[in-house]
Amino acid sequence: MEQLESHACFGGTQSVWRHRSTTLDCEMNFAVYTPALAAGERLPVIWWLSGLTCSEQNFITKAGAQRYAAEHRVILVAPDTSPRGAGVADDPAYDLGQGAGFYINATEAPWAAHYRMYDYITEELPALVAAHFPVSDRASIMGHSMGGHGALTIALKNPGRYKAVSAFAPIVAPTQVPWGEKVFSAYLGADRKTWAEWDATALLEQAEERLAILIDQGAADSFLENQLKPEIFAEAAKRLGHPLTLRLQPGHDHSYYFIASFIGDHIAHHATALNA
């Protein structure tokens, strides 16, 4: 690994690293916030997954999460949102290709060669973090928009692995909205039956655990009606008896101003579960 950045922050350290990913076959960046530690101490880890067009930088520079991570004694890990580089397939649109990995494993050319973000987030990067940073075996996961989709699907596909899950303005039913239909057609092909594996609402139908879910959604989000549709997920959770707290926040949009306003609540939600 190569260290790209290191900054003192709320008594701890915000760092950014680069490594060669064998899963994605490219160079990848990821960010880690580590609170001040006693000798030999290990802390729980919260994984943050960012949204479309973002990198690891958006969360660490805009969310204001480090203050709450230091307070609750948790480590934050924020990976990039897709494979990147000159040899990685891309598209001129903002919602396909680099910056739009969607945290799934692509099966269609030319995407399948690099776009295996699910395997990267659930296998390669956790192993790398565990080998080089003072994380314990207790983990949780959260994210925003595309990353909220990633956090929900990853938690639902891996029962017992995460102590908590939460999301800001997540894409909860990608098989039913334009963002998901576009990306899944490209990455997974025309057979819509294969798409359900990556749809949080569909996965909720077969959930093996009742992990409590916290979702915050801005009421003034311009993507709310056509792309996010949290009511689809809420209706499924109610019918299935799955614990869900869905908070519609008046006046808030899709931006990091929204995330910064409620990130403290989310980290507290995770810390409670991680320290239980």
Short mmCIF file of C-alpha atoms in Angstrom, two decimals:
data_model
loop_
_atom_site.label_atom_id
_atom_site.label_comp_id
_atom_site.label_asym_id
_atom_site.label_seq_id
_atom_site.Cartn_x
_atom_site.Cartn_y
_atom_site.Cartn_z
CA MET A 1 0.00 0.00 0.00
CA GLU A 2 1.00 3.59 -0.60
CA GLN A 3 -0.10 6.35 1.76
CA LEU A 4 -1.41 9.38 -0.14
CA GLU A 5 -2.64 11.54 2.75
CA SER A 6 -2.44 11.75 6.53
CA HIS A 7 -4.14 14.46 8.59
CA ALA A 8 -4.57 14.91 12.34
CA CYS A 9 -8.30 15.15 13.02
CA PHE A 10 -10.23 15.18 16.34
CA GLY A 11 -7.38 13.48 18.14
CA GLY A 12 -7.10 10.74 15.51
CA THR A 13 -5.85 10.42 11.95
CA GLN A 14 -7.60 10.70 8.59
CA SER A 15 -5.55 8.84 6.00
CA VAL A 16 -5.95 7.92 2.34
CA TRP A 17 -4.25 4.91 0.77
CA ARG A 18 -3.70 3.40 -2.66
CA HIS A 19 -3.25 -0.27 -3.49
CA ARG A 20 -3.37 -2.61 -6.43
CA SER A 21 -6.68 -4.48 -6.40
CA THR A 22 -6.52 -8.00 -7.79
CA THR A 23 -10.34 -8.18 -7.76
CA LEU A 24 -10.79 -5.06 -9.88
CA ASP A 25 -7.46 -5.29 -11.75
CA CYS A 26 -6.60 -1.63 -11.20
CA GLU A 27 -5.23 0.82 -8.67
CA MET A 28 -7.75 1.79 -5.97
CA ASN A 29 -7.91 4.45 -3.27
CA PHE A 30 -9.61 4.13 0.10
CA ALA A 31 -9.80 6.34 3.18
CA VAL A 32 -9.54 5.37 6.86
CA TYR A 33 -10.30 7.46 9.92
CA THR A 34 -8.73 6.06 13.09
CA PRO A 35 -9.40 7.64 16.50
CA ALA A 36 -6.60 7.96 19.05
CA LEU A 37 -5.73 4.48 20.31
CA ALA A 38 -4.16 2.91 23.35
CA ALA A 39 -1.39 0.41 22.71
CA GLY A 40 -2.82 -2.80 21.29
CA GLU A 41 -6.38 -1.44 21.15
CA ARG A 42 -8.71 -2.49 18.35
CA LEU A 43 -11.96 -0.75 17.48
CA PRO A 44 -15.14 -1.62 15.58
CA VAL A 45 -15.31 -0.50 11.95
CA ILE A 46 -18.08 1.27 10.03
CA TRP A 47 -17.97 0.98 6.25
CA TRP A 48 -19.20 3.99 4.27
CA LEU A 49 -20.25 3.58 0.61
CA SER A 50 -20.57 6.76 -1.45
CA GLY A 51 -22.92 7.61 -4.32
CA LEU A 52 -22.72 8.29 -8.04
CA THR A 53 -19.76 10.39 -9.26
CA CYS A 54 -18.10 10.30 -5.83
CA SER A 55 -14.72 9.02 -4.70
CA GLU A 56 -13.41 8.47 -1.18
CA GLN A 57 -12.86 12.22 -0.94
CA ASN A 58 -16.50 13.35 -0.79
CA PHE A 59 -17.26 11.65 2.49
CA ILE A 60 -14.06 12.49 4.32
CA THR A 61 -14.12 16.18 3.35
CA LYS A 62 -17.85 16.99 3.49
CA ALA A 63 -19.72 14.71 5.92
CA GLY A 64 -18.08 15.83 9.18
CA ALA A 65 -18.10 12.23 10.37
CA GLN A 66 -14.67 12.17 12.04
CA ARG A 67 -15.90 14.11 15.07
CA TYR A 68 -18.55 11.48 15.80
CA ALA A 69 -16.24 8.56 15.06
CA ALA A 70 -13.77 9.94 17.61
CA GLU A 71 -16.57 10.41 20.15
CA HIS A 72 -17.98 6.91 19.72
CA ARG A 73 -14.61 5.18 19.30
CA VAL A 74 -15.15 3.62 15.88
CA ILE A 75 -13.00 3.39 12.76
CA LEU A 76 -14.45 4.64 9.45
CA VAL A 77 -13.48 3.14 6.10
CA ALA A 78 -14.56 4.84 2.86
CA PRO A 79 -13.62 3.12 -0.41
CA ASP A 80 -13.92 4.55 -3.91
CA THR A 81 -17.14 3.92 -5.85
CA SER A 82 -15.79 2.00 -8.85
CA PRO A 83 -12.68 0.70 -10.57
CA ARG A 84 -10.73 3.46 -12.32
CA GLY A 85 -7.94 3.96 -14.83
CA ALA A 86 -7.17 4.20 -18.53
CA GLY A 87 -7.75 0.50 -19.11
CA VAL A 88 -11.08 0.36 -17.27
CA ALA A 89 -14.33 0.49 -19.28
CA ASP A 90 -16.18 3.79 -19.00
CA ASP A 91 -19.12 5.72 -20.41
CA PRO A 92 -19.63 9.47 -21.02
CA ALA A 93 -22.71 9.50 -18.77
CA TYR A 94 -22.32 10.18 -15.05
CA ASP A 95 -24.48 7.21 -14.08
CA LEU A 96 -22.60 4.40 -15.85
CA GLY A 97 -18.97 3.34 -15.78
CA GLN A 98 -16.27 4.94 -13.66
CA GLY A 99 -17.81 6.53 -10.57
CA ALA A 100 -20.87 4.29 -10.93
CA GLY A 101 -19.84 0.81 -9.80
CA PHE A 102 -23.16 0.18 -7.98
CA TYR A 103 -21.46 -2.32 -5.63
CA ILE A 104 -22.41 -5.30 -7.78
CA ASN A 105 -20.45 -7.90 -9.78
CA ALA A 106 -20.88 -7.23 -13.49
CA THR A 107 -21.31 -10.21 -15.80
CA GLU A 108 -21.45 -8.50 -19.21
CA ALA A 109 -18.63 -7.26 -21.45
CA PRO A 110 -16.84 -4.92 -21.29
CA TRP A 111 -17.74 -4.34 -17.63
CA ALA A 112 -17.12 -7.81 -16.22
CA ALA A 113 -13.34 -7.49 -16.52
CA HIS A 114 -13.16 -4.84 -13.79
CA TYR A 115 -16.55 -4.06 -12.27
CA ARG A 116 -16.66 -6.46 -9.32
CA MET A 117 -17.27 -3.96 -6.56
CA TYR A 118 -19.32 -6.38 -4.45
CA ASP A 119 -16.39 -8.78 -4.16
CA TYR A 120 -14.02 -5.90 -3.55
CA ILE A 121 -16.12 -4.44 -0.70
CA THR A 122 -16.99 -7.76 0.95
CA GLU A 123 -13.75 -9.71 0.46
CA GLU A 124 -10.57 -8.02 -0.74
CA LEU A 125 -10.74 -4.65 1.00
CA PRO A 126 -11.88 -5.99 4.42
CA ALA A 127 -8.97 -8.43 4.39
CA LEU A 128 -6.55 -5.64 3.53
CA VAL A 129 -7.95 -3.35 6.24
CA ALA A 130 -7.84 -6.12 8.84
CA ALA A 131 -4.20 -6.80 8.01
CA HIS A 132 -3.03 -3.18 8.26
CA PHE A 133 -5.37 -1.31 10.62
CA PRO A 134 -6.47 -1.85 14.26
CA VAL A 135 -10.02 -3.03 13.51
CA SER A 136 -11.87 -5.57 15.59
CA ASP A 137 -14.14 -8.26 14.17
CA ARG A 138 -17.26 -6.09 14.72
CA ALA A 139 -18.44 -4.20 11.66
CA SER A 140 -21.41 -2.24 10.32
CA ILE A 141 -22.18 -0.56 7.01
CA MET A 142 -23.87 2.60 5.72
CA GLY A 143 -23.99 4.67 2.55
CA HIS A 144 -25.60 7.37 0.42
CA SER A 145 -27.76 7.04 -2.72
CA MET A 146 -25.99 4.41 -4.88
CA GLY A 147 -23.96 3.69 -1.74
CA GLY A 148 -27.14 3.35 0.29
CA HIS A 149 -28.22 0.71 -2.22
CA GLY A 150 -24.83 -0.93 -1.71
CA ALA A 151 -25.03 -0.85 2.08
CA LEU A 152 -28.54 -2.34 2.18
CA THR A 153 -27.88 -5.09 -0.36
CA ILE A 154 -24.54 -6.07 1.14
CA ALA A 155 -26.01 -6.26 4.64
CA LEU A 156 -29.00 -8.29 3.44
CA LYS A 157 -26.79 -10.67 1.43
CA ASN A 158 -24.46 -11.32 4.37
CA PRO A 159 -26.55 -12.15 7.46
CA GLY A 160 -24.60 -12.09 10.71
CA ARG A 161 -21.68 -10.12 9.30
CA TYR A 162 -22.80 -6.56 10.17
CA LYS A 163 -24.16 -5.36 13.50
CA ALA A 164 -26.06 -2.45 11.94
CA VAL A 165 -26.98 -0.91 8.59
CA SER A 166 -28.19 2.56 7.63
CA ALA A 167 -28.56 4.72 4.54
CA PHE A 168 -29.08 8.25 3.31
CA ALA A 169 -31.46 8.57 0.34
CA PRO A 170 -30.78 5.02 -0.87
CA ILE A 171 -31.82 3.54 -4.21
CA VAL A 172 -33.98 0.88 -2.56
CA ALA A 173 -35.55 -0.69 -5.66
CA PRO A 174 -33.08 -0.34 -8.56
CA THR A 175 -34.97 -2.81 -10.73
CA GLN A 176 -37.90 -0.37 -10.75
CA VAL A 177 -36.18 2.99 -11.38
CA PRO A 178 -34.23 4.49 -14.32
CA TRP A 179 -30.81 4.53 -12.64
CA GLY A 180 -30.98 0.84 -11.81
CA GLU A 181 -32.55 -0.24 -15.10
CA LYS A 182 -29.80 1.49 -17.07
CA VAL A 183 -26.91 0.14 -15.02
CA PHE A 184 -28.28 -3.37 -14.55
CA SER A 185 -28.97 -3.70 -18.29
CA ALA A 186 -25.35 -2.81 -19.00
CA TYR A 187 -23.63 -4.68 -16.19
CA LEU A 188 -25.92 -7.72 -15.86
CA GLY A 189 -27.62 -8.09 -19.24
CA ALA A 190 -31.20 -8.20 -20.43
CA ASP A 191 -32.45 -11.03 -18.20
CA ARG A 192 -34.22 -9.11 -15.44
CA LYS A 193 -34.51 -12.25 -13.30
CA THR A 194 -30.80 -11.90 -12.49
CA TRP A 195 -31.28 -8.33 -11.28
CA ALA A 196 -33.19 -9.27 -8.11
CA GLU A 197 -29.97 -10.44 -6.46
CA TRP A 198 -28.91 -6.79 -6.30
CA ASP A 199 -32.22 -5.18 -5.31
CA ALA A 200 -32.68 -4.36 -1.61
CA THR A 201 -36.47 -4.63 -1.74
CA ALA A 202 -36.29 -8.04 -3.40
CA LEU A 203 -33.63 -9.21 -0.93
CA LEU A 204 -35.80 -8.12 1.99
CA GLU A 205 -38.31 -10.80 0.95
CA GLN A 206 -35.78 -13.53 1.76
CA ALA A 207 -33.84 -11.89 4.62
CA GLU A 208 -32.51 -14.43 7.11
CA GLU A 209 -32.10 -11.93 9.95
CA ARG A 210 -34.05 -8.94 11.20
CA LEU A 211 -31.25 -6.40 11.25
CA ALA A 212 -32.74 -3.01 12.22
CA ILE A 213 -32.49 -0.52 9.33
CA LEU A 214 -32.25 3.26 9.63
CA ILE A 215 -32.96 5.38 6.53
CA ASP A 216 -32.95 9.17 6.29
CA GLN A 217 -34.49 10.74 3.19
CA GLY A 218 -34.62 14.42 2.27
CA ALA A 219 -38.16 15.57 1.50
CA ALA A 220 -36.81 18.15 -0.99
CA ASP A 221 -34.59 15.61 -2.80
CA SER A 222 -35.00 16.10 -6.56
CA PHE A 223 -34.47 12.35 -7.09
CA LEU A 224 -37.08 11.26 -4.54
CA GLU A 225 -40.04 10.65 -6.83
CA ASN A 226 -38.39 9.05 -9.86
CA GLN A 227 -35.19 7.36 -8.64
CA LEU A 228 -35.40 6.63 -4.90
CA LYS A 229 -38.99 5.67 -4.05
CA PRO A 230 -38.44 4.75 -0.37
CA GLU A 231 -42.12 3.93 -0.04
CA ILE A 232 -41.54 0.70 -2.01
CA PHE A 233 -39.04 -0.50 0.57
CA ALA A 234 -41.14 0.74 3.49
CA GLU A 235 -44.21 -1.13 2.27
CA ALA A 236 -42.22 -4.35 1.94
CA ALA A 237 -40.67 -3.95 5.39
CA LYS A 238 -44.09 -3.36 6.97
CA ARG A 239 -45.60 -6.38 5.24
CA LEU A 240 -42.69 -8.60 6.26
CA GLY A 241 -42.37 -7.27 9.79
CA HIS A 242 -38.80 -6.16 9.17
CA PRO A 243 -37.62 -3.40 11.58
CA LEU A 244 -37.23 -0.13 9.68
CA THR A 245 -36.96 3.49 10.78
CA LEU A 246 -37.61 5.74 7.78
CA ARG A 247 -37.27 9.46 8.51
CA LEU A 248 -38.40 12.01 5.92
CA GLN A 249 -36.41 15.16 6.64
CA PRO A 250 -38.23 18.38 5.62
CA GLY A 251 -36.29 20.82 3.44
CA HIS A 252 -33.31 18.55 2.86
CA ASP A 253 -32.01 17.64 -0.59
CA HIS A 254 -29.64 14.95 -1.91
CA SER A 255 -26.41 16.74 -1.02
CA TYR A 256 -23.73 16.38 1.64
CA TYR A 257 -25.41 19.23 3.54
CA PHE A 258 -28.13 16.66 4.20
CA ILE A 259 -25.63 13.96 5.15
CA ALA A 260 -23.68 16.29 7.46
CA SER A 261 -26.91 17.21 9.24
CA PHE A 262 -27.66 13.63 10.33
CA ILE A 263 -24.36 11.72 10.18
CA GLY A 264 -24.07 11.99 13.96
CA ASP A 265 -27.37 10.13 14.38
CA HIS A 266 -26.20 7.39 12.05
CA ILE A 267 -22.84 6.87 13.71
CA ALA A 268 -24.59 6.74 17.09
CA HIS A 269 -26.99 4.13 15.65
CA HIS A 270 -24.04 2.03 14.53
CA ALA A 271 -21.99 2.53 17.69
CA THR A 272 -24.86 1.34 19.86
CA ALA A 273 -25.07 -1.91 17.91
CA LEU A 274 -21.31 -2.34 17.61
CA ASN A 275 -20.75 -1.92 21.34
CA ALA A 276 -23.71 -4.01 22.47
#
